[in-house]
Short mmCIF file of C-alpha atoms and ligand atoms in Angstrom, two decimals:
data_model
loop_
_atom_site.label_atom_id
_atom_site.label_comp_id
_atom_site.label_asym_id
_atom_site.label_seq_id
_atom_site.Cartn_x
_atom_site.Cartn_y
_atom_site.Cartn_z
CA UNK A 19 15.21 0.91 -32.41
CA UNK A 20 13.70 -0.95 -28.71
CA UNK A 21 11.04 -1.23 -28.45
CA UNK A 22 8.60 -1.48 -25.55
CA UNK A 23 5.32 -3.59 -25.61
CA UNK A 24 5.75 -3.22 -29.69
CA UNK A 25 5.66 0.61 -29.82
CA UNK A 26 8.71 2.62 -31.35
CA UNK A 27 10.37 4.30 -28.23
CA UNK A 28 11.73 6.22 -30.91
CA UNK A 29 8.56 7.52 -32.32
CA UNK A 30 7.15 8.86 -29.37
CA UNK A 31 10.08 9.98 -28.16
CA UNK A 32 9.94 12.44 -31.49
CA UNK A 33 6.36 13.56 -30.98
CA UNK A 34 7.45 13.83 -27.56
CA UNK A 35 10.08 16.55 -28.66
CA UNK A 36 8.48 17.87 -31.06
CA UNK A 37 5.76 19.01 -28.82
CA UNK A 38 5.57 22.90 -29.07
CA UNK A 39 7.08 25.12 -26.02
CA UNK A 40 8.25 21.99 -24.12
CA UNK A 41 12.19 21.92 -23.10
CA UNK A 42 12.13 17.94 -23.13
CA UNK A 43 14.90 15.59 -22.97
CA UNK A 44 15.02 11.38 -23.26
CA UNK A 45 17.18 8.82 -23.27
CA UNK A 46 15.83 5.56 -24.63
CA UNK A 47 16.01 2.39 -23.36
CA UNK A 48 19.17 0.44 -24.05
CA UNK A 49 19.85 2.75 -27.25
CA UNK A 50 23.15 2.65 -28.72
CA UNK A 51 23.81 6.28 -29.30
CA UNK A 52 23.33 10.01 -28.62
CA UNK A 53 21.14 11.58 -31.30
CA UNK A 54 19.55 14.31 -29.12
CA UNK A 55 21.18 17.03 -27.08
CA UNK A 56 20.77 16.16 -23.69
CA UNK A 57 19.86 12.12 -24.20
CA UNK A 58 21.69 10.08 -22.26
CA UNK A 59 21.51 6.10 -22.96
CA UNK A 60 21.39 4.30 -19.18
CA UNK A 61 20.70 0.99 -19.04
CA UNK A 62 16.73 -0.06 -19.13
CA UNK A 63 15.41 3.09 -18.33
CA UNK A 64 14.46 6.36 -19.86
CA UNK A 65 16.74 9.21 -17.77
CA UNK A 66 15.24 12.64 -18.13
CA UNK A 67 17.73 15.56 -17.85
CA UNK A 68 15.10 18.46 -17.00
CA UNK A 69 15.59 20.68 -14.38
CA UNK A 70 15.57 18.79 -10.86
CA UNK A 71 12.27 19.78 -8.83
CA UNK A 72 11.53 19.17 -4.78
CA UNK A 73 12.57 15.57 -5.61
CA UNK A 74 10.15 13.72 -2.97
CA UNK A 75 6.94 12.91 -4.68
CA UNK A 76 4.78 14.69 -5.60
CA UNK A 77 4.28 17.99 -6.34
CA UNK A 78 3.47 21.36 -8.68
CA UNK A 79 6.07 22.90 -10.36
CA UNK A 80 6.17 26.58 -8.35
CA UNK A 81 7.05 27.95 -12.16
CA UNK A 82 5.15 26.35 -14.81
CA UNK A 83 2.63 24.54 -12.88
CA UNK A 84 3.11 20.61 -14.07
CA UNK A 85 2.85 18.05 -11.56
CA UNK A 86 6.02 16.34 -11.06
CA UNK A 87 7.00 13.12 -9.50
CA UNK A 88 10.05 13.57 -7.60
CA UNK A 89 12.04 15.70 -10.26
CA UNK A 90 10.82 14.27 -13.28
CA UNK A 91 7.28 15.46 -14.87
CA UNK A 92 4.37 13.82 -14.72
CA UNK A 93 3.84 14.75 -18.43
CA UNK A 94 6.85 13.73 -19.76
CA UNK A 95 6.83 10.16 -18.63
CA UNK A 96 3.04 10.29 -20.12
CA UNK A 97 4.29 10.41 -22.79
CA UNK A 98 7.49 7.98 -23.11
CA UNK A 99 5.96 4.90 -21.68
CA UNK A 100 3.28 3.12 -24.04
CA UNK A 101 0.17 2.95 -21.67
CA UNK A 102 -2.08 5.21 -21.20
CA UNK A 103 -3.12 4.13 -17.60
CA UNK A 104 -0.70 3.40 -14.99
CA UNK A 105 0.47 3.31 -11.34
CA UNK A 106 3.26 5.22 -10.83
CA UNK A 107 5.59 5.24 -7.89
CA UNK A 108 8.34 7.47 -6.79
CA UNK A 109 10.61 5.39 -4.14
CA UNK A 110 12.17 8.38 -2.52
CA UNK A 111 8.85 8.69 -1.01
CA UNK A 112 8.33 4.73 -0.15
CA UNK A 113 12.50 4.87 1.32
CA UNK A 114 11.39 8.40 2.86
CA UNK A 115 8.09 6.85 4.17
CA UNK A 116 9.97 3.56 5.55
CA UNK A 117 13.05 6.04 7.18
CA UNK A 118 10.72 8.49 8.98
CA UNK A 119 9.71 4.72 10.80
CA UNK A 120 12.76 3.58 11.23
CA UNK A 121 14.19 7.00 13.42
CA UNK A 122 10.87 7.08 14.54
CA UNK A 123 12.01 3.83 16.82
CA UNK A 124 15.18 5.07 17.77
CA UNK A 125 16.21 4.19 20.77
CA UNK A 126 13.31 0.90 20.83
CA UNK A 127 14.38 -2.64 20.82
CA UNK A 128 11.45 -2.57 17.26
CA UNK A 129 10.42 -4.94 14.39
CA UNK A 130 8.78 -2.60 12.03
CA UNK A 131 6.71 -4.80 9.33
CA UNK A 132 5.71 -3.23 6.18
CA UNK A 133 1.40 -5.01 5.57
CA UNK A 134 2.39 -6.00 2.21
CA UNK A 135 -1.71 -6.02 1.49
CA UNK A 136 -1.10 -2.58 0.88
CA UNK A 137 0.65 -3.13 -1.98
CA UNK A 138 2.25 -6.22 -3.19
CA UNK A 139 4.47 -5.08 -6.23
CA UNK A 140 7.36 -7.85 -6.07
CA UNK A 141 9.77 -4.58 -6.56
CA UNK A 142 8.80 -2.86 -4.00
CA UNK A 143 8.89 -5.23 -1.54
CA UNK A 144 12.26 -6.00 -3.17
CA UNK A 145 12.97 -3.00 -1.54
CA UNK A 146 11.39 -2.42 1.48
CA UNK A 147 12.91 -6.31 2.24
CA UNK A 148 16.67 -4.67 1.40
CA UNK A 149 15.88 -1.22 3.43
CA UNK A 150 15.58 -3.64 6.50
CA UNK A 151 12.39 -3.94 6.97
CA UNK A 152 9.35 -6.69 8.61
CA UNK A 153 6.82 -8.37 7.00
CA UNK A 154 3.15 -8.59 8.19
CA UNK A 155 1.09 -10.94 6.38
CA UNK A 156 -2.17 -12.05 5.99
CA UNK A 157 -2.40 -14.83 3.40
CA UNK A 158 0.37 -17.82 2.04
CA UNK A 159 0.67 -16.04 -1.12
CA UNK A 160 2.46 -12.79 0.44
CA UNK A 161 4.45 -15.45 2.33
CA UNK A 162 6.00 -16.69 -0.77
CA UNK A 163 5.97 -13.35 -2.19
CA UNK A 164 7.68 -12.24 1.09
CA UNK A 165 10.27 -14.68 0.64
CA UNK A 166 10.77 -13.75 -2.93
CA UNK A 167 10.75 -10.25 -2.05
CA UNK A 168 13.98 -11.23 0.37
CA UNK A 169 11.84 -10.50 3.72
CA UNK A 170 13.83 -12.79 7.06
CA UNK A 171 11.31 -14.99 7.74
CA UNK A 172 11.36 -14.47 11.78
CA UNK A 173 10.93 -11.20 10.85
CA UNK A 174 7.69 -11.33 9.09
CA UNK A 175 4.07 -11.70 11.36
CA UNK A 176 0.97 -14.30 9.52
CA UNK A 177 -2.51 -12.58 10.86
CA UNK A 178 -5.56 -12.95 10.37
CA UNK A 179 -9.10 -14.73 10.86
CA UNK A 180 -9.45 -18.29 8.36
CA UNK A 181 -5.71 -19.21 7.87
CA UNK A 182 -5.55 -21.87 5.97
CA UNK A 183 -4.06 -25.42 7.08
CA UNK A 184 -1.32 -25.56 4.05
CA UNK A 185 -0.53 -21.63 4.78
CA UNK A 186 -0.12 -22.45 9.33
CA UNK A 187 2.89 -24.70 8.11
CA UNK A 188 4.25 -22.86 5.17
CA UNK A 189 4.84 -19.82 8.49
CA UNK A 190 5.95 -22.27 10.78
CA UNK A 191 8.35 -24.24 9.41
CA UNK A 192 10.08 -20.29 8.17
CA UNK A 193 9.50 -19.69 11.35
CA UNK A 194 7.12 -16.97 10.96
CA UNK A 195 5.92 -15.33 14.56
CA UNK A 196 1.51 -15.98 13.79
CA UNK A 197 -0.72 -14.68 15.65
CA UNK A 198 -3.78 -17.05 17.24
CA UNK A 199 -6.85 -15.41 16.50
CA UNK A 200 -9.59 -18.05 17.21
CA UNK A 201 -9.72 -21.04 19.46
CA UNK A 202 -10.13 -23.30 16.20
CA UNK A 203 -7.56 -21.13 14.97
CA UNK A 204 -5.00 -22.12 17.60
CA UNK A 205 -6.03 -25.91 17.48
CA UNK A 206 -4.95 -25.06 13.60
CA UNK A 207 -1.78 -23.84 13.87
CA UNK A 208 -1.34 -26.71 16.93
CA UNK A 209 -1.74 -28.76 14.11
CA UNK A 210 0.42 -27.49 11.78
CA UNK A 211 3.47 -27.36 14.49
CA UNK A 212 3.14 -31.18 15.23
CA UNK A 213 2.93 -31.53 11.40
CA UNK A 214 6.12 -29.51 11.09
CA UNK A 215 7.63 -30.82 14.06
CA UNK A 216 8.69 -26.93 15.21
CA UNK A 217 7.56 -25.06 17.44
CA UNK A 218 5.72 -22.14 16.30
CA UNK A 219 5.73 -18.63 17.97
CA UNK A 220 2.40 -17.36 18.31
CA UNK A 221 0.97 -14.16 19.68
CA UNK A 222 -2.61 -13.23 20.36
CA UNK A 223 -4.59 -10.59 18.93
CA UNK A 224 -6.79 -8.91 21.53
CA UNK A 225 -9.49 -6.85 20.70
CA UNK A 226 -9.06 -4.19 22.65
CA UNK A 227 -12.70 -2.12 21.63
CA UNK A 228 -10.96 1.30 21.70
CA UNK A 229 -12.90 3.24 19.31
CA UNK A 230 -10.98 4.04 15.86
CA UNK A 231 -13.50 6.43 14.57
CA UNK A 232 -12.79 5.31 11.46
CA UNK A 233 -15.77 4.25 8.20
CA UNK A 234 -17.18 1.06 9.78
CA UNK A 235 -14.96 -1.60 7.02
CA UNK A 236 -12.04 -0.62 8.32
CA UNK A 237 -12.35 -1.00 11.90
CA UNK A 238 -11.11 -3.68 13.24
CA UNK A 239 -10.24 -3.85 17.08
CA UNK A 240 -14.04 -3.37 18.65
CA UNK A 241 -15.65 -6.10 20.52
CA UNK A 242 -17.78 -7.46 18.21
CA UNK A 243 -15.11 -7.77 15.13
CA UNK A 244 -14.51 -10.67 12.96
CA UNK A 245 -11.29 -10.23 14.06
CA UNK A 246 -9.12 -11.38 17.34
CA UNK A 247 -9.72 -14.24 19.93
CA UNK A 248 -12.94 -13.84 22.67
CA UNK A 249 -11.06 -11.56 25.38
CA UNK A 250 -13.39 -12.83 27.74
CA UNK A 251 -12.14 -16.67 27.10
CA UNK A 252 -8.01 -15.54 27.26
CA UNK A 253 -7.29 -17.45 30.13
CA UNK A 254 -9.09 -20.61 28.42
CA UNK A 255 -6.42 -18.99 25.38
CA UNK A 256 -3.75 -19.56 28.43
CA UNK A 257 -4.20 -23.05 29.90
CA UNK A 258 -4.64 -24.27 25.33
CA UNK A 259 -1.13 -22.82 24.50
CA UNK A 260 0.31 -24.22 28.07
CA UNK A 261 -1.12 -27.43 27.45
CA UNK A 262 0.25 -27.49 23.90
CA UNK A 263 4.17 -28.37 24.02
CA UNK A 264 4.55 -27.36 20.23
CA UNK A 265 3.16 -23.57 20.88
CA UNK A 266 5.10 -20.77 22.16
CA UNK A 267 3.55 -17.26 23.48
CA UNK A 268 5.94 -14.43 22.83
CA UNK A 269 3.49 -11.57 22.66
CA UNK A 270 0.38 -9.85 22.34
CA UNK A 271 -1.29 -7.67 18.88
CA UNK A 272 -3.44 -5.90 18.62
CA UNK A 273 -4.90 -4.53 15.22
CA UNK A 274 -7.77 -1.39 15.65
CA UNK A 275 -8.03 -0.48 12.32
CA UNK A 276 -7.03 1.40 8.86
CA UNK A 277 -7.17 5.48 7.94
CA UNK A 278 -6.95 6.09 11.96
CA UNK A 279 -5.98 10.28 12.06
CA UNK A 280 -5.79 10.53 16.24
CA UNK A 281 -2.37 9.16 18.06
CA UNK A 282 -4.43 9.21 21.81
CA UNK A 283 -5.94 6.08 20.30
CA UNK A 284 -3.40 3.97 19.97
CA UNK A 285 -1.94 5.28 23.49
CA UNK A 286 -5.89 3.90 25.16
CA UNK A 287 -5.31 0.40 23.04
CA UNK A 288 -2.04 0.27 24.35
CA UNK A 289 -2.69 1.37 28.10
CA UNK A 290 -6.20 -2.04 27.84
CA UNK A 291 -2.37 -3.78 26.28
CA UNK A 292 -0.50 -3.29 28.61
CA UNK A 293 -2.87 -5.09 31.29
CA UNK A 294 -3.04 -7.91 29.02
CA UNK A 295 0.09 -7.77 28.73
CA UNK A 296 0.92 -7.26 32.94
CA UNK A 297 -2.01 -10.75 33.30
CA UNK A 298 -0.54 -12.70 30.71
CA UNK A 299 2.66 -12.56 32.14
CA UNK A 300 1.26 -12.90 36.00
CA UNK A 301 0.32 -16.23 34.98
CA UNK A 302 3.91 -17.56 34.09
CA UNK A 303 4.32 -16.38 30.10
CA UNK A 304 7.24 -14.85 28.85
CA UNK A 305 6.15 -12.13 26.65
CA UNK A 306 8.24 -10.18 24.71
CA UNK A 307 6.56 -8.34 22.11
CA UNK A 308 3.46 -5.43 22.08
CA UNK A 309 2.65 -5.63 18.22
CA UNK A 310 -0.02 -2.52 18.23
CA UNK A 311 -0.74 -3.20 14.66
CA UNK A 312 -0.91 -0.52 11.71
CA UNK A 313 -3.41 1.54 11.06
CA UNK A 314 -1.99 5.66 10.81
CA UNK A 315 -4.00 7.45 7.79
CA UNK A 316 -2.26 10.07 5.99
CA UNK A 317 -4.02 13.73 4.35
CA UNK A 318 -6.35 12.52 1.49
CA UNK A 319 -7.58 15.56 1.12
CA UNK A 320 -4.35 17.37 0.17
CA UNK A 321 -5.52 20.45 2.36
CA UNK A 322 -2.63 20.71 4.40
CA UNK A 323 -4.61 18.37 6.88
CA UNK A 324 -1.59 18.01 10.39
CA UNK A 325 -2.03 14.04 11.02
CA UNK A 326 0.22 12.85 13.16
CA UNK A 327 3.74 11.81 11.83
CA UNK A 328 5.13 8.82 13.02
CA UNK A 329 7.34 10.11 15.84
CA UNK A 330 4.22 10.69 17.44
CA UNK A 331 2.46 7.57 16.61
CA UNK A 332 5.93 5.35 18.41
CA UNK A 333 6.60 8.68 20.89
CA UNK A 334 2.74 7.74 22.17
CA UNK A 335 3.37 4.20 23.34
CA UNK A 336 7.46 4.40 23.76
CA UNK A 337 7.10 4.37 27.82
CA UNK A 338 4.95 1.77 28.36
CA UNK A 339 7.54 -0.45 26.05
CA UNK A 340 10.24 0.63 27.82
CA UNK A 341 8.52 -0.11 31.12
CA UNK A 342 7.67 -3.45 30.17
CA UNK A 343 10.90 -4.03 28.67
CA UNK A 344 9.18 -5.06 25.43
CA UNK A 345 10.11 -5.27 21.82
CA UNK A 346 7.59 -3.31 20.11
CA UNK A 347 6.06 -4.65 16.44
CA UNK A 348 4.35 -2.36 13.95
CA UNK A 349 2.45 -3.07 11.08
CA UNK A 350 2.21 0.13 9.07
CA UNK A 351 0.53 -0.29 4.97
CA UNK A 352 -0.81 2.81 4.07
CA UNK A 353 1.18 5.57 5.88
CA UNK A 354 4.48 3.84 4.27
CA UNK A 355 2.99 3.49 0.58
CA UNK A 356 0.17 5.65 -0.19
CA UNK A 357 1.98 9.20 -0.98
CA UNK A 358 4.20 7.71 -3.16
CA UNK A 359 2.44 6.75 -5.91
CA UNK A 360 -0.59 8.28 -8.26
CA UNK A 361 -3.13 6.53 -10.45
CA UNK A 362 -2.05 7.98 -14.01
CA UNK A 363 -4.93 7.90 -16.06
CA UNK A 364 -5.86 9.10 -20.00
CA UNK A 365 -9.13 11.29 -20.15
CA UNK A 366 -11.02 9.39 -23.00
CA UNK A 367 -14.26 12.47 -23.14
CA UNK A 368 -15.90 14.75 -21.12
CA UNK A 369 -19.92 14.59 -21.30
CA UNK A 370 -23.07 16.67 -19.59
CA UNK A 371 -26.70 14.57 -18.54
CA UNK A 372 -28.87 16.65 -17.04
CA UNK A 373 -27.02 19.06 -14.53
CA UNK A 374 -24.57 17.20 -14.18
CA UNK A 375 -20.59 17.38 -16.00
CA UNK A 376 -18.51 13.57 -16.28
CA UNK A 377 -15.06 13.67 -17.52
CA UNK A 378 -14.51 9.82 -18.25
CA UNK A 379 -11.08 8.25 -18.36
CA UNK A 380 -9.83 4.57 -18.75
CA UNK A 381 -9.14 3.93 -14.97
CA UNK A 382 -12.03 2.71 -13.21
CA UNK A 383 -13.67 1.32 -10.01
CA UNK A 384 -11.81 -2.16 -11.62
CA UNK A 385 -8.43 0.62 -11.19
CA UNK A 386 -9.08 2.00 -8.26
CA UNK A 387 -11.88 0.92 -6.31
CA UNK A 388 -11.55 2.58 -2.95
CA UNK A 389 -13.63 5.58 -4.19
CA UNK A 390 -16.09 3.20 -5.09
CA UNK A 391 -16.67 0.65 -2.15
CA UNK A 392 -15.82 3.53 1.06
CA UNK A 393 -17.14 6.33 -0.11
CA UNK A 394 -13.11 7.41 0.36
CA UNK A 395 -12.42 11.06 -1.02
CA UNK A 396 -8.39 10.72 -3.34
CA UNK A 397 -7.33 14.27 -4.83
CA UNK A 398 -7.96 14.21 -8.40
CA UNK A 399 -5.37 16.87 -10.99
CA UNK A 400 -4.45 17.19 -14.27
CA UNK A 401 -1.37 16.68 -15.32
CA UNK A 402 -0.32 19.61 -16.76
CA UNK A 403 -1.45 23.72 -16.19
CA UNK A 404 -4.45 24.96 -18.23
CA UNK A 405 -6.73 27.66 -18.96
CA UNK A 406 -10.07 26.09 -19.75
CA UNK A 407 -13.06 27.48 -17.85
CA UNK A 408 -13.21 25.62 -14.73
CA UNK A 409 -16.17 23.55 -14.50
CA UNK A 410 -17.85 20.38 -11.28
CA UNK A 411 -16.98 17.21 -12.50
CA UNK A 412 -17.24 13.55 -11.64
CA UNK A 413 -14.46 11.84 -12.33
CA UNK A 414 -15.40 8.37 -14.10
CA UNK A 415 -14.89 5.59 -15.52
CA UNK A 416 -16.03 2.68 -18.30
CA UNK A 417 -16.84 0.41 -16.15
CA UNK A 418 -20.96 -0.63 -16.42
CA UNK A 419 -21.76 0.71 -12.50
CA UNK A 420 -23.24 3.67 -11.93
CA UNK A 421 -20.96 3.46 -8.58
CA UNK A 422 -17.84 3.43 -10.58
CA UNK A 423 -15.85 6.84 -10.25
CA UNK A 424 -12.94 8.19 -8.80
CA UNK A 425 -14.47 11.67 -6.99
CA UNK A 426 -17.65 13.10 -6.93
CA UNK A 427 -18.36 17.33 -7.30
CA UNK A 428 -14.21 18.11 -8.46
CA UNK A 429 -13.49 21.19 -9.68
CA UNK A 430 -11.35 21.21 -12.53
CA UNK A 431 -10.51 23.06 -16.08
CA UNK A 432 -11.91 21.43 -18.58
CA UNK A 433 -10.09 18.77 -19.98
CA UNK A 434 -9.43 17.67 -23.26
CA UNK A 435 -9.43 13.76 -24.54
CA UNK A 436 -5.84 12.75 -24.50
CA UNK A 437 -5.22 14.65 -21.46
CA UNK A 438 -3.20 13.10 -18.18
CA UNK A 439 -5.70 13.35 -14.90
CA UNK A 440 -3.87 11.99 -12.02
CA UNK A 441 -5.35 10.34 -8.60
CA UNK A 442 -3.72 11.18 -5.82
CA UNK A 443 -2.05 9.03 -3.26
CA UNK A 444 -3.50 5.15 -4.74
CA UNK A 445 -0.04 3.54 -3.41
CA UNK A 446 -2.34 1.62 -0.54
CA UNK A 447 -5.33 -0.63 -1.29
CA UNK A 448 -5.39 0.61 -4.99
CA UNK A 449 -3.87 -1.52 -7.19
CA UNK A 450 -4.01 -4.53 -4.70
CA UNK A 451 -7.83 -3.98 -4.66
CA UNK A 452 -7.92 -3.78 -8.40
CA UNK A 453 -9.82 -6.47 -10.29
CA UNK A 454 -10.62 -7.64 -13.74
CA UNK A 455 -13.83 -6.82 -13.78
CA UNK A 456 -15.43 -5.78 -17.31
CA UNK A 457 -13.00 -7.99 -18.38
CA UNK A 458 -10.49 -5.07 -17.65
CA UNK A 459 -6.72 -5.36 -17.14
CA UNK A 460 -5.01 -4.75 -14.54
CA UNK A 461 -2.95 -1.59 -15.26
CA UNK A 462 1.22 -1.40 -15.76
CA UNK A 463 2.92 0.00 -12.70
CA UNK A 464 5.77 2.81 -13.13
CA UNK A 465 9.06 3.80 -10.17
CA UNK A 466 10.95 6.49 -10.51
CA UNK A 467 14.03 6.31 -8.78
CA UNK A 468 17.55 7.96 -9.35
CA UNK A 469 15.55 10.50 -11.75
CA UNK A 470 14.84 7.36 -14.33
CA UNK A 471 11.53 5.83 -15.11
CA UNK A 472 11.27 1.77 -14.47
CA UNK A 473 8.49 0.08 -15.34
CA UNK A 474 8.10 -1.78 -11.84
CA UNK A 475 4.88 -4.96 -13.73
CA UNK A 476 3.86 -5.22 -17.07
CA UNK A 477 -0.16 -4.99 -17.89
CA UNK A 478 -1.97 -7.94 -16.87
CA UNK A 479 -2.56 -9.03 -20.53
CA UNK A 480 -6.16 -10.63 -22.09
CA UNK A 481 -4.15 -14.05 -23.05
CA UNK A 482 -3.06 -14.20 -19.30
CA UNK A 483 -6.48 -13.83 -18.54
CA UNK A 484 -7.40 -16.21 -21.18
CA UNK A 485 -5.10 -19.53 -20.01
CA UNK A 486 -7.21 -20.40 -16.33
CA UNK A 487 -9.45 -21.53 -18.86
CA UNK A 488 -6.73 -23.55 -21.19
CA UNK A 489 -8.09 -26.79 -21.55
CA UNK A 490 -11.10 -26.73 -20.00
C1 PLP B 521 -3.80 -6.71 11.05
C2 PLP B 521 -3.57 -5.41 10.04
N1 PLP B 521 -1.83 -4.66 10.27
C3 PLP B 521 -1.75 -3.95 9.19
C4 PLP B 521 -1.95 -3.44 8.69
C5 PLP B 521 -2.57 -2.57 8.37
O1 PLP B 521 -2.86 -0.47 8.06
P1 PLP B 521 -2.27 0.44 7.49
O2 PLP B 521 -2.38 -0.34 6.01
O3 PLP B 521 -3.78 1.21 7.80
O4 PLP B 521 -1.27 0.88 7.65
C6 PLP B 521 -3.79 -3.89 8.42
C7 PLP B 521 -5.00 -3.61 8.17
O5 PLP B 521 -5.87 -2.18 7.74
C8 PLP B 521 -4.63 -4.91 9.15
O6 PLP B 521 -5.57 -5.41 9.04
N1 LIG B 522 -8.89 -1.24 1.84
C1 LIG B 522 -8.95 -0.79 2.81
C2 LIG B 522 -7.89 -0.99 4.37
C3 LIG B 522 -8.05 -2.45 4.68
C4 LIG B 522 -6.90 -2.72 5.74
C5 LIG B 522 -6.57 -4.03 6.03
N2 LIG B 522 -7.32 -4.60 7.49
C6 LIG B 522 -8.55 1.41 2.41
O1 LIG B 522 -8.32 0.77 1.15
O2 LIG B 522 -9.18 1.68 3.16
#
């Protein structure tokens, strides 16, 4: 009998088939025989053969009220996987988001670079690399992961206000495009280029000083930001690059911030960047790249908010890019990956204190910190339909902090212990920002791919955590 994390798949599978009123068909991983109608053997993944839904990302089944991802019922997946808490992705949705950008960029010279900081799952990175995406990186380890995932280093950008010498040496060695962020960063890049004996291709990260109208923690392009060069000092940078034969200036970069919901903000910044480009070209530099960064928001509200699409974003800068004969670089993270994923939790219990009702789940600020850190809203719902009384709840985790919550004032049917509850739009800046606080281990990740559920990351173990103390 095939086991997963030490548990018997068959025992779970049988429990599932026995559940009343459910039409469920499961395939056991690596099983040798077909022992229930509808079961099929499919390598190391499970095949569910229930009716196909819309097949693209997350939605509630119109007929049965269950939550689906692609063509699969989340309840069925919950009963099948051994972990109670896990991130669950739709490959269809990731690829759809990437293709939306590709389509939006048609007719332009372009370099779409996925922002790895949003989600660094190796399997997903491999899929985006295989689809032809470039990558934008913010550490040497992200660069190593990007190379392991198959990204072409010459189609990657290295950003950051505190790049370390070893990171820069690796980046120069691999032919990565590097953004200059400050005077000292320029010196460090030049030193790395001299040390490796290879010329570094650099872009100047300029702050257009346009307000992205977002949470201050995710605003990056204002004059007082910690990122980017002092624009008043731009001539100094041009002289320093001119004097340094190991640096080749190939473009300019700006990144305004994240969760931006209006494309005129990108337009305003591009117009300002266009003036900088003309000025830099007049100084004798042949610029190739205009990098407008990432930052496009998504509809976290799930209230049908109409937000700009990748096409809206690209079309707002298309004329500038064409007129100046540039290659457009974009660095989407959130809009590429957020909507593909939900954090699937299991309800531990329900309690009331004073006039507050709480749903306590196994996920927490250690698993998904955006609500605690930014007061961010991420939509929450139960995985199965329920006729239980609706109440207003705070959805909280088990962490020893009053700020540990996943959602506040959510009207939900009163769940029972063991019920499934998802936090939506968890593909970006959720797992990649997870921690081991209170010694919670980062959870497993699963991907729905071609109608099958595939494990794409193991749950971390305490043994792995203890290993960092070995021999001390
Ligand atoms: C330089 C840079 N590029 C790209 C991104 C990705 O942004 P987003 O995930 O909002 O698209 C970020 C994050 O804000 C960033 O700092
Ligand atoms: N971590 C932020 C985004 C940061 C973007 C990186 N510059 C979020 O969850 O929204």
